[in-house]
Amino acid sequence: MRLHRLEVTAFGPFGATQTVDFDALSTAGLFLLHGPTGAGKTSVLDAVCFALYGSVPGARQAPGTTLRSDHAAAGTLTEVLLDLTVGGRRLEIRRSPAQLRPKKRGGGFTTEKAQSTLREYDPATRAWTGLSKSHQEIGEEITQLLGMSREQFCQVVLLPQGDFARFLRADAEARGKLLGRLFDTRRFAAVEERLAELRRAAAHRVEEGDARLLALAHRMAQAADGLPAARTPVDGKPGEPGLAEAVLGWAAVARTEAREAADIAGVRLAAAEHAEARARAAAGHARDLAARQARHAEALRRRETLTARIPDRDRDQHALAQALKADRVAPALDLRRASEREHADALAARASARSLLPPDLAEAPAEQLSTLENRLREDLGGLAAARRAETRAAALAEERTLLEREARADEDALQEAADWLADWEPRRAALQQRIDTAQEAAARTEQLAGRLEPLRHRLAAARRRDGLARTLTEAEERYAAARERRNAAHETWLDLKSRRLRGIAAELAATLTDGDPCQVCGSTSHPAPTPTTADHVDRAAEETAYARYTRADETSRAAERELAGTREALAAACDEVRALASAEHTDPQPTVAELTEVTEELTARHAEAHARAAQTHAAREALARAEREHEERATAQREAERRVAARTSHREGIDRQRAELAEELTRGRGAFASVAEHADRLERRIALLVDAAGAVRAEELAADRLKKADAQLADAAYRAGFTTPAEAAAALLDDHGRRSRQHRVDVWQAEAAAVADRLAEPGIEEAAALPPADPDTADAVHTAAERTLRAAGAGLAAARERVTGLAGLARQAGTEVRRLGPLRTEHDRVARLAGLTAGTSADNERRMRLEAYVLAARLEQVAAAASARLQRMSSGRYTLVHSDVRSGARRSGLGLHVVDAWTGNERDTATLSGGETFFASLALALGLADVVTDEAGGVRLDTLFIDEGFGSLDDQTLDEVLDVLDSLRERDRSVGIVSHVGDLRRRIPAQLEVTKSRHGSAVRLRTGGEGIGG
């Protein structure tokens, strides 16, 4: 990589455009970058880094900081342009950060976005070609070409000697952080972390398995409760070695003890079963004897009761025998009673029927009554035609009445329809006018709405405009006050800074001690240090003033941004009010009161028109209903006229039929009011005659049957052995009496048989002769034996269940132990690898982590590359070597020692003097640059910068260091030295001087004693 030209505008301390011609500086190979403190030497290097990576190194890119120069004019944009060659390609990078710029229209500021462009020079056409304007694409392209990140570039190309001096004196951890950033060994740290995660995961799985195994052991201890093994359970924690063997051994002992306990419980159960069988047999014998003795006593008591009931039994048996004979007379008795009831009913019916007949027929026989009935039936038959004629005449009369009602209804309907249809046209015109009025209101509503919406927007914009105008006044006052405070603080800071610079020599002299080198000239003797004056300003006062100025500047910038935003918003509100002006309201900036009045008036008119337009649907519905009613009334009028014409002819036909039926009805009525009345009278007389004749005949038949029934009853009673029929009737029993007497006899006989059977049972007499039995005592003995048996059975079941449970849990424990075997093996393997890479394993003798091991190899390469230059700078005295020796309890791997050829001893780099530390750190920086360059793919670094530190060298050592730096030109490199040492200005002719003033810094190029302004 070779730099050709750098151009910065409004960047850092440079208020105007400054150009650095690196081609002119590189001609000499070695050039000096110098200038007073605060002039902007570091800003030149920051500009190079910003052009390449879009950001500057370290804290100078912290949040809240800005790259824009405070000395730049408001219209000058901050920009950096870098022309360089990298990877054989000539490129031009132009970058500008995000910044505030004045608005093109109106007052205030707006934010300009960050911009980047990348161009490439084509030697064939001698023209620049644009490649990209994307920040991301340009960053990826530059990083790929350089092969280095921003941090690597700042360490390799912009060599900060102070950082490498600290690197020499740092411990292994600090060196590891720097080397890790440069060589990107995060993948090796990731391997360590991954192995640690695998170790934790494997340990977790093993601990989970041990926890399950301990849970099984706890369950086995619970199952073995009561056994000797339960008093000594397994005591261990998950992950402890030997846990599985302890659990399996304890389980085997518990199973053995459980089987022995089960055998003992079996013997106890057999003894309890034998004792229970004996008690059960004794209890059964006692209960049987007590039962036989109780049955014998009960049989004697029942036999005494039967003897007392013998007279009642004999009476019931006699009554049942008499009732059996009377059953043969019962049919004749039933027949006699039925015939008697039938004859009484017939006599009552005859008397009732004759009471309704005329007196002359009250005693007439049945034949006479039948003859009169037949004659009346003939008269009734002659009235049939007259009855039909009378029914037809009534129907015609009803139909004639209905026609009259319908005629009156049609006449009323015709009159109503005529009245309604006469007013139809005015009513229709009024409804149509209502629709037209509503439609006009709807059109007027849309017109007013189109005018009202923009007017409302304009009113809202006017309100925002007035509010922003008030806010703008307040913001201008705050900005003016903040600007005054910022300017006052700035003048105070500049004044104090100038006074301090005038007395800086006295301030430096106050820090000098005999024997220590001067920070400016490097001399260890201080014959005439500058004294401090009364008006001297120290660094603390300057920093306090600068901090006060910084705070005031931030406040001023914030007030300025707020003012710009308010102005922009006010302009936008005014533009919106102006853009919404209409033909009726041409005033570009009306007041809120005027707009409010117009808006309210237009809103009222719109509401009124909208209310009228809302009646459109109702008006149309009313017209549609009226038209439907008109059609219905016209149709009804036509139908009524048709019915009136048809009804006239129908009425004339009915009148003719009624006249024809009148003569026939006169003959049929006779002396009655109607034919129906005449016929009804004949039907009632015929019914009376029929009932009377039937009642006379029924009474005669019932009397004959009663006589025959008396004869049959007397004969049946005599044959059954009764003296009279009444005696036979008294001997009869109903079903309830017969069943109750027979039941009592049957119960007595059954009880007598049962008592006899009970007394005849085998052994019952012998049992009665024995002493009374005691079954309760025998049952109590048997109950106690049963409890003992159940307890023994439960004990055996529990023992067998314990044996089964322990066996199952032991099998589970064995399965768990077999499953844990591969997990333990994997955990041991992963833990061994993790410990080895983490440096905690006993196999890792030097306790080096994997990342530290890789970095140690890189450090060894850096030390070898640095030693080649260090030997030349120190006249062959010093050599840098890598050391992996442990220091106390710390880990080894990143030690760095210096070998002194004069003494042959190897010592720590922290023992080097100030000058020795400088050229050792310079050699280390150059060596690191070579190694990182090779790591980045061998990209050539043709331009390097070396920071301050040359003041600590004596003349001879300075010559040797400059010779080493000058030798870098052999690779066509150019080296820029950043230093305050005055002797270097005499030794290095090519110089880039940075000067400062109140209007900003500037650069000046000097080659061979001539100066060219930037």
PDB file of C-alpha atoms in Angstrom, residues 63 106 168 181 197 224 247 260 316 366 509 551 572 595-596 598 650 691 694 718 757 764 793 795 900 993 1001:
ATOM      1  CA  PRO A  63     -20.132   8.980  20.916  1.00  0.00           C
ATOM      2  CA  GLY A 106     -35.006  29.467   4.176  1.00  0.00           C
ATOM      3  CA  LEU A 168       7.253  -4.593  26.429  1.00  0.00           C
ATOM      4  CA  ARG A 181      -6.877  -8.302  18.261  1.00  0.00           C
ATOM      5  CA  GLU A 197     -19.593 -26.067  27.233  1.00  0.00           C
ATOM      6  CA  ALA A 224     -36.409 -51.655  53.003  1.00  0.00           C
ATOM      7  CA  VAL A 247     -25.703 -48.275  45.372  1.00  0.00           C
ATOM      8  CA  GLU A 260     -35.029 -63.804  54.863  1.00  0.00           C
ATOM      9  CA  ASP A 316    -114.396 -73.545  60.578  1.00  0.00           C
ATOM     10  CA  ALA A 366    -149.573 -53.839  22.253  1.00  0.00           C
ATOM     11  CA  ALA A 509      11.097  22.631  33.930  1.00  0.00           C
ATOM     12  CA  ARG A 551     -20.183  22.340  27.584  1.00  0.00           C
ATOM     13  CA  ALA A 572     -43.552  24.193   6.440  1.00  0.00           C
ATOM     14  CA  LEU A 595     -60.438  30.954   9.473  1.00  0.00           C
ATOM     15  CA  THR A 596     -62.428  29.824  12.517  1.00  0.00           C
ATOM     16  CA  VAL A 598     -65.441  30.961   8.000  1.00  0.00           C
ATOM     17  CA  HIS A 650    -128.015 -13.484  -9.698  1.00  0.00           C
ATOM     18  CA  ASP A 691    -141.778 -47.314  23.466  1.00  0.00           C
ATOM     19  CA  GLY A 694    -142.227 -52.559  23.623  1.00  0.00           C
ATOM     20  CA  TYR A 718    -134.592 -80.191  48.346  1.00  0.00           C
ATOM     21  CA  ASP A 757     -91.360 -82.629  62.127  1.00  0.00           C
ATOM     22  CA  ILE A 764     -82.780 -82.763  68.876  1.00  0.00           C
ATOM     23  CA  GLY A 793     -50.982 -62.894  55.948  1.00  0.00           C
ATOM     24  CA  GLY A 795     -46.959 -59.486  57.049  1.00  0.00           C
ATOM     25  CA  ASP A 900      22.198  -8.997  26.507  1.00  0.00           C
ATOM     26  CA  GLU A 993       5.040  20.770   9.158  1.00  0.00           C
ATOM     27  CA  SER A1001      -4.354  24.616  11.344  1.00  0.00           C
TER      28      SER A1001
END
